[in-house]
Structure formats: structure tokens, C-alpha cells
Coordinates of N, CA and C in Angstrom, one line a residue:
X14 N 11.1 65.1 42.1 CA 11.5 66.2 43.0 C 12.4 67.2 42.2
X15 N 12.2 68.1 42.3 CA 13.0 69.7 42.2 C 14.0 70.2 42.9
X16 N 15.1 70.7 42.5 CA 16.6 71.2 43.1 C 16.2 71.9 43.9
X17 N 15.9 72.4 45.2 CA 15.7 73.1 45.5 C 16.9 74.0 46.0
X18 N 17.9 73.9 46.4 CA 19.2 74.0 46.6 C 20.2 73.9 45.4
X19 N 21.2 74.6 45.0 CA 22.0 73.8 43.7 C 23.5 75.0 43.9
X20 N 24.1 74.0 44.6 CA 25.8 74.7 44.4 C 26.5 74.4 43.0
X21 N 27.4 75.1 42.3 CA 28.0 74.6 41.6 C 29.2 75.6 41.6
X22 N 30.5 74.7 41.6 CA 32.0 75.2 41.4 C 32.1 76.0 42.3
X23 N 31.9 76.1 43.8 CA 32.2 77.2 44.9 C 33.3 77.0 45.0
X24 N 33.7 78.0 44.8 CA 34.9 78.5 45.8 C 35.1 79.9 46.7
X25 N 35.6 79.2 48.0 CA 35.4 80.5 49.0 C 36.4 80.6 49.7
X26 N 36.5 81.5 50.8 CA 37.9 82.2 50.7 C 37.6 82.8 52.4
X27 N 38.6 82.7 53.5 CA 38.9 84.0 54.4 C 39.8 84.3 54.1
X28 N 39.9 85.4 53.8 CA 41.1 86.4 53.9 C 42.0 85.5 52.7
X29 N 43.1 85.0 52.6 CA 44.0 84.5 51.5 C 43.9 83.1 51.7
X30 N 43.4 82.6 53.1 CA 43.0 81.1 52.8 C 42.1 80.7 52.0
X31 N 42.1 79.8 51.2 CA 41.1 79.1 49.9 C 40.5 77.9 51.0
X32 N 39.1 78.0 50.9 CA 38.6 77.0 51.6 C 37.9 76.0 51.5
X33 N 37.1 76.5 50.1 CA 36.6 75.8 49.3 C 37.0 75.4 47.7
X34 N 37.4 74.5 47.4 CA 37.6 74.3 45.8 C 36.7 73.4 44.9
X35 N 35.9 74.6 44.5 CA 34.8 74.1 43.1 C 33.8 73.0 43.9
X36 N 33.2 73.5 44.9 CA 32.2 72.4 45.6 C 30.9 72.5 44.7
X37 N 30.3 71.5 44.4 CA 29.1 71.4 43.7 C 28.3 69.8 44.3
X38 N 26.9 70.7 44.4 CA 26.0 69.2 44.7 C 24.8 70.2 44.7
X39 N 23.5 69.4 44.9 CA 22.5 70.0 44.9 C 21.7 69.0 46.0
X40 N 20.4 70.2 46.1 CA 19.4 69.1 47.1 C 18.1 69.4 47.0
X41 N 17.4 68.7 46.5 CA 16.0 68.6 46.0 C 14.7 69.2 47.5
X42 N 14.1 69.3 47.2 CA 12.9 70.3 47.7 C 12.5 69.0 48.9
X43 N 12.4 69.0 49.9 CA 11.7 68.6 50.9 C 12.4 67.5 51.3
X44 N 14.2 66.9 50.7 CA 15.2 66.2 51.3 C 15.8 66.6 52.4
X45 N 16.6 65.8 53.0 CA 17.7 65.9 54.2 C 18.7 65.1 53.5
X46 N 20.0 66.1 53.9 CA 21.4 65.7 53.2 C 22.4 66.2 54.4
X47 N 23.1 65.2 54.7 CA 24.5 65.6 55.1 C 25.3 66.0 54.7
X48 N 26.2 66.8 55.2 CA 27.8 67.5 54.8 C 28.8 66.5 55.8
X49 N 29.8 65.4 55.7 CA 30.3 64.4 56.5 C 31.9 64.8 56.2
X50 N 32.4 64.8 56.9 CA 33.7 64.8 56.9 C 34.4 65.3 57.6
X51 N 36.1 64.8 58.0 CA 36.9 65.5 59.2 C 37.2 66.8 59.2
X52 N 37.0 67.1 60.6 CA 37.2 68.5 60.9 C 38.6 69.8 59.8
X53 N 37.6 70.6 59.5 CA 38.4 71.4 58.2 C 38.5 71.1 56.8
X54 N 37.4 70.1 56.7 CA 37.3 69.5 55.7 C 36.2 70.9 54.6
X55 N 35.6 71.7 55.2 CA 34.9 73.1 54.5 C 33.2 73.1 54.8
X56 N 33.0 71.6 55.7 CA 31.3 71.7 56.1 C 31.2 72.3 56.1
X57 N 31.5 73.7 57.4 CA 30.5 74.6 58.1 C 31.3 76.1 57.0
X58 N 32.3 76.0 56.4 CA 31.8 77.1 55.6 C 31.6 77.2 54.7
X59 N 31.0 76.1 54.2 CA 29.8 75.7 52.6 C 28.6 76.3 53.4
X60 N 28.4 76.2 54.6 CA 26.7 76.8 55.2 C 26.7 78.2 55.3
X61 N 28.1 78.5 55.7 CA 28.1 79.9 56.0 C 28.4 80.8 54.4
X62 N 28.8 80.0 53.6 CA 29.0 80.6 52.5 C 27.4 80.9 52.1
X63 N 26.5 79.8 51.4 CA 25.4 79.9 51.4 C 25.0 80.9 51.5
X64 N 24.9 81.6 53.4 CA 23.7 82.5 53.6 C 24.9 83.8 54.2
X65 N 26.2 83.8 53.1 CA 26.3 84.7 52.7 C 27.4 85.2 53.7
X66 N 28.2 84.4 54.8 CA 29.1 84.4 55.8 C 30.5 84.6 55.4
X67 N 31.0 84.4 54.6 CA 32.1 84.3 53.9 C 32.8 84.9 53.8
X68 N 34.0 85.2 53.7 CA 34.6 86.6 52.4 C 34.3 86.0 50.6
X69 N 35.2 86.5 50.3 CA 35.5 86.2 48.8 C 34.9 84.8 48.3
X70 N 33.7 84.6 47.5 CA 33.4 83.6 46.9 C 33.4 83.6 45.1
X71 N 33.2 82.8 44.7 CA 33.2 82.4 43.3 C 32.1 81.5 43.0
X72 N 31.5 81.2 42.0 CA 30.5 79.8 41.7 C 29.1 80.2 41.7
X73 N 28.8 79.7 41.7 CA 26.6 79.7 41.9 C 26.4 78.9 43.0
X74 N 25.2 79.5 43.5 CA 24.7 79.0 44.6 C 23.1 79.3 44.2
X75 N 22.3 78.6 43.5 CA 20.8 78.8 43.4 C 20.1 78.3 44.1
X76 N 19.0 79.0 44.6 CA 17.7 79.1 45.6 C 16.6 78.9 44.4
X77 N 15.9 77.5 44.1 CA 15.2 77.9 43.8 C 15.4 78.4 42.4
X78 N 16.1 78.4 41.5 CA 16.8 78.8 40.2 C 17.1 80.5 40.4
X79 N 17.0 80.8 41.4 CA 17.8 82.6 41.6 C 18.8 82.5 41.9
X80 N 20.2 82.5 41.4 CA 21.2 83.0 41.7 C 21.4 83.8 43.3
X81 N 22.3 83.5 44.4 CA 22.1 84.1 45.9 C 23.6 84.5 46.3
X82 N 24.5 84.4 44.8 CA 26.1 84.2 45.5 C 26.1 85.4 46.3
X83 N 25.7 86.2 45.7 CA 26.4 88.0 45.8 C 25.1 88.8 46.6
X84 N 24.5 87.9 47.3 CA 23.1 88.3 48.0 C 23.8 88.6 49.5
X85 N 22.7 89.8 50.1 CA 23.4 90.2 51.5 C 23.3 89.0 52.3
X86 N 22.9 88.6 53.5 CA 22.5 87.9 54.7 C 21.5 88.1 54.9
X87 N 21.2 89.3 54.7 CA 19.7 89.5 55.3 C 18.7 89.4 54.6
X88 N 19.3 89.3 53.2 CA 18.0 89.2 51.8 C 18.4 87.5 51.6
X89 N 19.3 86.8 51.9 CA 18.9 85.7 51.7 C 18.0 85.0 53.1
X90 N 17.9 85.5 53.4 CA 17.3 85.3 55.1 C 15.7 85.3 54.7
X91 N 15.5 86.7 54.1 CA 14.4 86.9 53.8 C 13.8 85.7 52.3
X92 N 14.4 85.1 51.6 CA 14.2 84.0 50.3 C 13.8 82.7 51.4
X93 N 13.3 82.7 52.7 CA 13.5 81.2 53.3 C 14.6 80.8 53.9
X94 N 15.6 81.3 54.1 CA 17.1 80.4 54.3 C 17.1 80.4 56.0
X95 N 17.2 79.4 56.9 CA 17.5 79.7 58.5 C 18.7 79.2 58.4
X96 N 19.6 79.4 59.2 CA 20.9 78.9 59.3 C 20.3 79.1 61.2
X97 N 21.4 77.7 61.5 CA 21.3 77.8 63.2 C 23.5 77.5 62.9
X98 N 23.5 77.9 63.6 CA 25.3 78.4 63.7 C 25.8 77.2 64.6
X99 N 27.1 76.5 64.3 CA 27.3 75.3 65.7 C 27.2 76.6 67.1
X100 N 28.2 77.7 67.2 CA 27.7 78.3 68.4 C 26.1 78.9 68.9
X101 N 25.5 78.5 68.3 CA 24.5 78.5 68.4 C 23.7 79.9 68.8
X102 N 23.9 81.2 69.3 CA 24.2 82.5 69.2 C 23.2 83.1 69.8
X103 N 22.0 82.2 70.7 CA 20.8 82.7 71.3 C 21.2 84.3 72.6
X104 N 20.2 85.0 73.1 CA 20.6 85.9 74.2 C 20.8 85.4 75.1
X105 N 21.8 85.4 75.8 CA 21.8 84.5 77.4 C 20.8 85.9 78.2
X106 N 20.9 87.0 78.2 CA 20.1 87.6 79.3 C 18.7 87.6 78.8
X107 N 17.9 87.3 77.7 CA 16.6 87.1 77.3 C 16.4 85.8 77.9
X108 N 15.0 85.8 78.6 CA 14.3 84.2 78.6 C 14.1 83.6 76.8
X109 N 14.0 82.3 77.4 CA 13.8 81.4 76.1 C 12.9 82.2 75.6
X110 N 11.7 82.3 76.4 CA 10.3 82.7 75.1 C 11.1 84.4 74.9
X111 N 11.5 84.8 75.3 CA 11.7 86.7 74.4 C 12.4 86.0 73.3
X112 N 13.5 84.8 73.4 CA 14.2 84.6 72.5 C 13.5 84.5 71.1
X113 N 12.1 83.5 71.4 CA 11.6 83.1 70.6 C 10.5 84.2 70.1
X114 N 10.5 85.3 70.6 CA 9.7 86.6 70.1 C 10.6 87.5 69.3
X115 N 11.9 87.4 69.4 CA 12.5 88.3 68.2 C 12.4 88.1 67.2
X116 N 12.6 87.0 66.7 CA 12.8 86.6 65.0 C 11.7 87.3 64.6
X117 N 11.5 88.2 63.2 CA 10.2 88.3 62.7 C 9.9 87.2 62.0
X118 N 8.4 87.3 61.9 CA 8.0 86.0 60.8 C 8.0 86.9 59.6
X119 N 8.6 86.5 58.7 CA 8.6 86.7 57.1 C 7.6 86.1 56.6
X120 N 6.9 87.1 55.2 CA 5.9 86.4 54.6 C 7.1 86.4 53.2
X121 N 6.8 85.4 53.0 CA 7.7 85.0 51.5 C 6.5 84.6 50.4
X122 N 6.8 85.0 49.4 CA 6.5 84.9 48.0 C 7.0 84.5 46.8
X123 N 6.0 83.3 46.1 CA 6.2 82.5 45.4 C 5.6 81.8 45.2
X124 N 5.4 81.3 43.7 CA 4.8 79.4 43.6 C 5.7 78.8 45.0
X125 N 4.6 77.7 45.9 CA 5.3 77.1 46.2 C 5.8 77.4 47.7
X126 N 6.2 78.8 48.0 CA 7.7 79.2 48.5 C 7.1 79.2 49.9
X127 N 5.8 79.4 50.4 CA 5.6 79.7 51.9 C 5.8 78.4 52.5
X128 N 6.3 78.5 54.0 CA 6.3 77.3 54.7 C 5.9 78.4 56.0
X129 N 4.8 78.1 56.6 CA 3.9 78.7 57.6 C 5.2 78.9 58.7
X130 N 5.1 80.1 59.1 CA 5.7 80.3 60.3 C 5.3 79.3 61.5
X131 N 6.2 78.5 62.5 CA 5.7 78.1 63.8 C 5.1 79.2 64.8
X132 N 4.1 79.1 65.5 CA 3.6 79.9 66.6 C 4.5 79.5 67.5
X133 N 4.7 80.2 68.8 CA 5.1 79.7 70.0 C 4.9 78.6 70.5
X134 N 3.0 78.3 70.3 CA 2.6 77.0 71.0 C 3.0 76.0 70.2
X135 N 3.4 76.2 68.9 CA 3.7 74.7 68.3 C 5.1 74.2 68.5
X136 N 6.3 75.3 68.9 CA 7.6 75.3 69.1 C 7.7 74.5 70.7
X137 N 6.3 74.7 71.5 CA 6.3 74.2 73.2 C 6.0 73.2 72.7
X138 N 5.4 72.6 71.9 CA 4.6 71.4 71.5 C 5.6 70.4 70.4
X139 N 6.6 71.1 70.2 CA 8.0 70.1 69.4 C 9.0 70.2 70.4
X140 N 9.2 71.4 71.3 CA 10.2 71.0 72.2 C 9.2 71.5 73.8
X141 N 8.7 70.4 74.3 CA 8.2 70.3 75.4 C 9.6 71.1 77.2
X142 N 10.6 70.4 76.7 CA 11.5 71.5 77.5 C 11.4 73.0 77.5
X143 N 11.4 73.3 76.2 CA 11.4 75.1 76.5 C 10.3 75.4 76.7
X144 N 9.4 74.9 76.9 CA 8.0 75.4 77.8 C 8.1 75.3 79.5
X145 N 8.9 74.4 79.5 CA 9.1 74.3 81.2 C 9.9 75.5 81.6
X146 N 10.9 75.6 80.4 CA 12.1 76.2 81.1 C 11.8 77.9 80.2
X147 N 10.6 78.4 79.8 CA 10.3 79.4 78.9 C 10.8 80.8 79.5
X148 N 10.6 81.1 81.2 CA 10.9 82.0 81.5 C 12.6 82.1 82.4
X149 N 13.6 81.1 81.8 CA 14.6 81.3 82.5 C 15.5 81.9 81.1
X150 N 16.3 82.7 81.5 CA 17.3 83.4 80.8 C 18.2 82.1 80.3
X151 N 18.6 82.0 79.0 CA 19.5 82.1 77.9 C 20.4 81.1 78.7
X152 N 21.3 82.2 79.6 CA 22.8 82.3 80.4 C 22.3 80.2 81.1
X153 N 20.6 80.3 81.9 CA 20.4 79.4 82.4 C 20.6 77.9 82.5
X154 N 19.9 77.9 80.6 CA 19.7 77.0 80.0 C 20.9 75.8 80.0
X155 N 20.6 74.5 79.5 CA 21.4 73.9 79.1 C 21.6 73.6 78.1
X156 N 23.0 72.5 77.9 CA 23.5 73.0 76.3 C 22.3 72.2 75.6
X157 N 21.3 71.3 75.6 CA 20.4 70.5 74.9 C 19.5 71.8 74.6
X158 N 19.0 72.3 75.8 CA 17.8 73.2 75.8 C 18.3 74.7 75.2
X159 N 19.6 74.9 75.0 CA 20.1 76.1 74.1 C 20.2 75.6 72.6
X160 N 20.0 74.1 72.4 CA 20.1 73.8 71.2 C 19.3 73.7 70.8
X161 N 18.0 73.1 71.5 CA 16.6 73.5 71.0 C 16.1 74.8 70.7
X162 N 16.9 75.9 71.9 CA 16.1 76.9 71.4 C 17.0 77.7 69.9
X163 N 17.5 77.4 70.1 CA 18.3 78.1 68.3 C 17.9 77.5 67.3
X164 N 17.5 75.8 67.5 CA 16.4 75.6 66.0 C 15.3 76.3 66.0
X165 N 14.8 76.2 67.7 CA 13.5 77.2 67.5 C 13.3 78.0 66.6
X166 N 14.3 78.8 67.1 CA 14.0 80.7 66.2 C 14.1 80.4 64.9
X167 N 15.3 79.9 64.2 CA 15.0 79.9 62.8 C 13.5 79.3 62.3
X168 N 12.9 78.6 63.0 CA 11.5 77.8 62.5 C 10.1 78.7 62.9
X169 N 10.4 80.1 63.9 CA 9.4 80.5 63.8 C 9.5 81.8 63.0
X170 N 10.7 81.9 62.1 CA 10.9 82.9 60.9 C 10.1 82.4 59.9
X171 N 9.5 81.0 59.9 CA 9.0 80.7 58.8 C 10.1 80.0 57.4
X172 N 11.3 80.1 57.4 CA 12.3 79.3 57.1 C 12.3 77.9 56.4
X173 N 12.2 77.8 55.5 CA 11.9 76.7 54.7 C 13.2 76.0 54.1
X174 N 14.1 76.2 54.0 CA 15.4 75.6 54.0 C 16.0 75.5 55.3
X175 N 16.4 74.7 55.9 CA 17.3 74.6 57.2 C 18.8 74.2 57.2
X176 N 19.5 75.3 57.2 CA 21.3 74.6 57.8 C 21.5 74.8 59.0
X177 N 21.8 73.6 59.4 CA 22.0 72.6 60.7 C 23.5 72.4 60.8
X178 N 24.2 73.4 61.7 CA 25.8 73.0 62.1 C 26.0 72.1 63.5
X179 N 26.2 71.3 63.5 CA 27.0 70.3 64.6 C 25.6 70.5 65.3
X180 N 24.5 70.1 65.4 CA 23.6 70.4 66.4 C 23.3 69.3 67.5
X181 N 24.4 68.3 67.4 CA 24.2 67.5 68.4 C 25.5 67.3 69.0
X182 N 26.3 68.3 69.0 CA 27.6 68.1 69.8 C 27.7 68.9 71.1
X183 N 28.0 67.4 71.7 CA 28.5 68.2 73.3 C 26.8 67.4 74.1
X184 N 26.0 67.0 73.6 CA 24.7 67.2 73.7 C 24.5 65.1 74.8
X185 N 23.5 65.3 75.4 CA 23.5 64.0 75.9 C 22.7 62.9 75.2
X186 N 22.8 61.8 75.1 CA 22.3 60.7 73.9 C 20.9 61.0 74.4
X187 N 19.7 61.2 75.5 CA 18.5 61.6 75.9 C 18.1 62.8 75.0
X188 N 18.7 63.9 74.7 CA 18.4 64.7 73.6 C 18.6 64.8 72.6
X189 N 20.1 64.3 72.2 CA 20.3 63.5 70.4 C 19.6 62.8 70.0
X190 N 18.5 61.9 71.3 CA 17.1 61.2 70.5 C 16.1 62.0 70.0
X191 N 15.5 62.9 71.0 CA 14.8 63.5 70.8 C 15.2 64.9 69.9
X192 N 16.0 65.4 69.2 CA 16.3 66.5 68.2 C 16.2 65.2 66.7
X193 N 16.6 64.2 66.9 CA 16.2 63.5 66.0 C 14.9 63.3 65.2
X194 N 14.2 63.0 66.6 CA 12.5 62.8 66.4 C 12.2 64.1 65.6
X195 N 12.6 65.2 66.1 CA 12.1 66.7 65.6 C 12.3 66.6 63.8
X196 N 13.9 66.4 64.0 CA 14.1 66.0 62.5 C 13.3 65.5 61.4
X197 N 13.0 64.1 62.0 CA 12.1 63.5 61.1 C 10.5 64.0 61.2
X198 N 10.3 64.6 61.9 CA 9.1 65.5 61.9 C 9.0 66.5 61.0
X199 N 10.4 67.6 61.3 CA 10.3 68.5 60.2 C 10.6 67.7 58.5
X200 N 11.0 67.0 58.3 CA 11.1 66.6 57.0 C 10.5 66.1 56.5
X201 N 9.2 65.3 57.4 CA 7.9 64.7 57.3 C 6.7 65.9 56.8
X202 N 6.9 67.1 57.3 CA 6.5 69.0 56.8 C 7.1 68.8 56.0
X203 N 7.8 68.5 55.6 CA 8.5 69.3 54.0 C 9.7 70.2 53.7
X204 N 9.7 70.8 55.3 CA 11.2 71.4 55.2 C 12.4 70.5 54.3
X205 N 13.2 71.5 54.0 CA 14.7 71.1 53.0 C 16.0 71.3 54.2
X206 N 16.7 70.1 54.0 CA 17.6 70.3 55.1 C 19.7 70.2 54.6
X207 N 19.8 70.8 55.0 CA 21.0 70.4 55.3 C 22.1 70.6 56.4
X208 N 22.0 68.9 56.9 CA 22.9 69.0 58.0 C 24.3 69.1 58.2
X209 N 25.3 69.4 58.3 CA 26.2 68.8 59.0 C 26.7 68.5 60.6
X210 N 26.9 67.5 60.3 CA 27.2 66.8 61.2 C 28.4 65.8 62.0
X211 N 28.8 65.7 63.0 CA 30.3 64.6 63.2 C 29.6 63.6 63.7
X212 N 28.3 63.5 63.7 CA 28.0 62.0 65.1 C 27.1 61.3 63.5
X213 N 27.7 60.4 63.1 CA 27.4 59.9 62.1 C 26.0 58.5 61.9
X214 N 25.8 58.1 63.9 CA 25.0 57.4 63.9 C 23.8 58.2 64.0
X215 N 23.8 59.4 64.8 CA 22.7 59.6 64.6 C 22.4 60.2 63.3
X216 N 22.9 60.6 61.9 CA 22.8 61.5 60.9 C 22.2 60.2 60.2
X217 N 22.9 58.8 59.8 CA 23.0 58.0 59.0 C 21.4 57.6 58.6
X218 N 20.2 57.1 59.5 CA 19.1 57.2 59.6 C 18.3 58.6 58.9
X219 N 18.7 59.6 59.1 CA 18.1 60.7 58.6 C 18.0 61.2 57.4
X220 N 19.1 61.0 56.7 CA 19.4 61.3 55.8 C 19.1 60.2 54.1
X221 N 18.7 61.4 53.0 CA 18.4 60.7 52.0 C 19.6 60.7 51.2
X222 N 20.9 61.8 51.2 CA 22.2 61.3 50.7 C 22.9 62.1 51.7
X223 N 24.4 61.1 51.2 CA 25.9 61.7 52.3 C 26.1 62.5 51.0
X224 N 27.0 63.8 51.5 CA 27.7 64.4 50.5 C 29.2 64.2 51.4
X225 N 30.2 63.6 50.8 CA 31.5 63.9 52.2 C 32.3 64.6 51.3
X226 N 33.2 65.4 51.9 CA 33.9 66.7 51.9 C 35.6 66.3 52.4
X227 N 36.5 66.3 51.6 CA 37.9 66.5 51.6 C 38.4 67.7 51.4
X228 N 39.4 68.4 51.9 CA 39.9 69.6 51.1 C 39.0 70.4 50.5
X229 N 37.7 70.8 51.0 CA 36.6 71.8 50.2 C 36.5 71.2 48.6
X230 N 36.3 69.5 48.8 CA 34.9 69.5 47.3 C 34.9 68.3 48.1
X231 N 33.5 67.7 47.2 CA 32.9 66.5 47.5 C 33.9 65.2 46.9
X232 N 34.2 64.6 47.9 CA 35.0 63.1 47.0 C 34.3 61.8 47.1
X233 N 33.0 62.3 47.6 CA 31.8 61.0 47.3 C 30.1 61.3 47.7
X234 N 29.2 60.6 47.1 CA 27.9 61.2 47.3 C 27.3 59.5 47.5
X235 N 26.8 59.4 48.5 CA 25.9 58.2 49.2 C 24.5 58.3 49.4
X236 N 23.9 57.5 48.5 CA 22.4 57.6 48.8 C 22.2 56.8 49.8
X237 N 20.8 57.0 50.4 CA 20.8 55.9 51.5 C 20.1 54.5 50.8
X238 N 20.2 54.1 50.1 CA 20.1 52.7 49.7 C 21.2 52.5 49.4
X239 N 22.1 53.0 49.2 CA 23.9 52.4 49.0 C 24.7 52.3 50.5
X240 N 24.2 53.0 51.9 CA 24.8 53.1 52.8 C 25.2 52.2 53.1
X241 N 24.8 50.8 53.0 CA 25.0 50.0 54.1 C 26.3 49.1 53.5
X242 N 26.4 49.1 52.1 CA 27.6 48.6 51.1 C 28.2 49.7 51.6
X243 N 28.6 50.9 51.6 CA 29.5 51.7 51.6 C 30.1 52.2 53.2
X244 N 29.4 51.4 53.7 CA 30.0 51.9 55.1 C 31.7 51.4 55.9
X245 N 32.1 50.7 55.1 CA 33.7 50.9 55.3 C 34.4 51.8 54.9
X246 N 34.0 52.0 53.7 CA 34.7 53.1 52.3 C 34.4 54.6 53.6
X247 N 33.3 54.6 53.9 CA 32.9 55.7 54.3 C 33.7 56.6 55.7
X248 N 33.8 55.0 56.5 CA 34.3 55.1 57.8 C 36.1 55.5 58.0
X249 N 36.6 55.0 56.9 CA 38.3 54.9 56.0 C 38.2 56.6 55.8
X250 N 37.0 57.2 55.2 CA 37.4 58.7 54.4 C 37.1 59.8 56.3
X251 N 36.1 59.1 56.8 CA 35.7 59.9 57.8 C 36.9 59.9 59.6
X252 N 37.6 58.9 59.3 CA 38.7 58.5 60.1 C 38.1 58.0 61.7
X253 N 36.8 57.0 61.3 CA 35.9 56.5 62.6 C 35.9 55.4 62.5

């Protein structure tokens, strides 16, 4: 397998707070990887750094061997990148399906680089809820069925890297099964993932390595053939 992903030495910044220090890891083409660690630890602004959320960064961040540090949002958007946000940021006054009519589909170019946009009917057909619920407004929904629909969109951009913030928080154990199933569906396609996550049983299964996060850098990398030896070490860093 091939990097498809590759941070090295980030460092990122709001305003005068330093958030990240020299984070580096990589993630190969058609894996799933977690970002684990206690809250402030720099998960979700390693994702947001990425696709370019940030202020002030430092380091490399390659897509693919292109350099993306100093890339807008919108041009790394267009390289494949979806980001779904933990607030998740859908229209409340659009129904689900207008929701799922804005995103354009991007045609991306490259060896390699296309990953077919989803149509509508295959998005009803991975999440059989937002078909029921297709013409009710945004505001309607529930928090499962607003979480479904915000991986939606990024997947019918055609989006071939996925960052996944907290997507099962707040959520009921009936739909943390089923966003799971989706999971291992999309990674069974080929998508490249990276999750973070705080609910660690459902991650632990999905995942082909832990990256966990102290103070903005990594202070350990867990394959999943090591998990099951390392699950005290893990539980001691994660405070569970």
C-alpha cells in the first residue's frame, strides 16, 4: 500500500495558542485510522488543519505526494478531501434530499484519483432512513439522521479521503451500529479514512491503526494486531 495521506512536523496555531507540536504520521490508500485521545488533546484540529481550517500552520501535509499545507479549502476540497465537522453543519430549513443536491460532484484527475461520486439512490440505499425522512427539513431531523445526512454530502462530492469528527456522539447504540456497518462498507470501496473518535468500542474494530494524541503529537501508534496486548497502556493514556 501507498501513503496516501502523510503529515510531517505540523504545527498549528489559533491565534497565539500553539495547538499542535510537530504531529507526523501517515495513512496509506484505502486504510482506516483513528485520532484517540482526551479531549484537547489536537484530534479535531489535525482534521481541520488538513483541509485547511486553521490559522497559522507549519510542516507538510501531502495528498498523494502534493504538498496541501498552504492550499485554500476549496482547492483542497476539490483534490478529494471531504471533511464532515463534529457540528455537523447541514441546512436545517432544506429537506434532507435538497441537502443532498447541493454538494457538486467533482470530477478529479489522476492515476488512480477518481472515486465515483454516490447518486442519491445509492446514499437511500446506505442510509435507508434519509429516504423515509427525504422530504422533511434539516431543523426536523434527528441527531442520527443529521449524522447520516452530513456523511452523505461529503460522499456524493465524490470524496475519496474521508475526515470523520466525533460522528457517533450523542448518537443511540441502534445507529452507532448501523454508521459502523456503513464504515466497513465504505472501506470495503476503498475509501481512505480518518476518524476521530471518543467511543473507542465502536472505533477499536474498524480500525487498521490507533494514532493517540497528547499535547498535539502522537505518543503512540497501535496496529490492530497489537490492540489486544496494548489495551491497558491504551485505556491509562485515554483516561477510560
Amino acid at each position: 500500500m501507498s501513503a496516501y495521506l502523510t503529515v510531517k512536523d505540523l504545527h498549528a496555531y489559533y491565534g497565539e495558542s500553539h495547538i499542535l507540536h510537530g504531529l507526523s504520521f501517515s495513512v496509506n490508500e484505502g486504510e482506516l485510522v483513528t485520532l484517540l485521545g482526551r479531549n484537547g488533546a489536537g484530534r479535531s484540529t489535525t482534521l481541520k488543519a488538513i483541509v485547511g481550517l486553521t490559522g497559522r500552520k507549519t510542516g507538510q501535509i501531502q495528498l498523494q505526494g502534493r504538498d496541501i499545507i498552504d492550499d485554500a479549502p476549496h482547492v483542497i476540497a476539490r483534490l478529494g478531501v471531504g471533511y464532515c465537522p463534529e457540528e455537523r453543519g447541514i441546512f436545517a430549513g432544506l429537506s434532507a434530499e435538497e441537502n443532498l443536491l447541493l454538494p457538486p460532484l467533482i470530477k478529479y484527475k489522476g492515476a488512480g484519483a477518481a472515486q465515483s461520486p454516490m447518486s442519491v439512490d445509492e446514499i437511500y440505499e446506505l442510509f435507508p432512513n434519509l429516504y423515509e425522512r427525504r422530504h422533511s427539513p434539516g431543523m426536523r431531523l434527528s441527531g442520527g439522521e443529521q449524522q447520516m445526512l452530513a456523511m452523505a454530502r461529503i460522499l456524493r462530492t465524490g470524496a475519496r479521503l474521508l475526515l470523520l469528527d466525533e460522528i457517533t456522539e450523542g448518537l443511540a447504540p441502534v445507529i452507532v451500529k448501523k454508521i459502523a456497518q456503513v464504515m466497513v462498507l465504505l472501506k470495503n470501496r476503498g475509501y481512505t479514512i480518518v476518524l476521530v473518535e471518543q467511543n473507542f468500542r465502536f472505533a477499536a474494530p474498524l480500525a487498521d491503526r490507533h494514532f493517540v494524541l497528547e499535547h498535539g503529537q502522537i505518543v503512540m501508534t497501535i496496529e490492530q494486531s497489537e490492540l489486544a496486548a496494548q489495551t491497558s497502556t491504551l485505556h491509562q493514556l485515554l483516561g477510560v
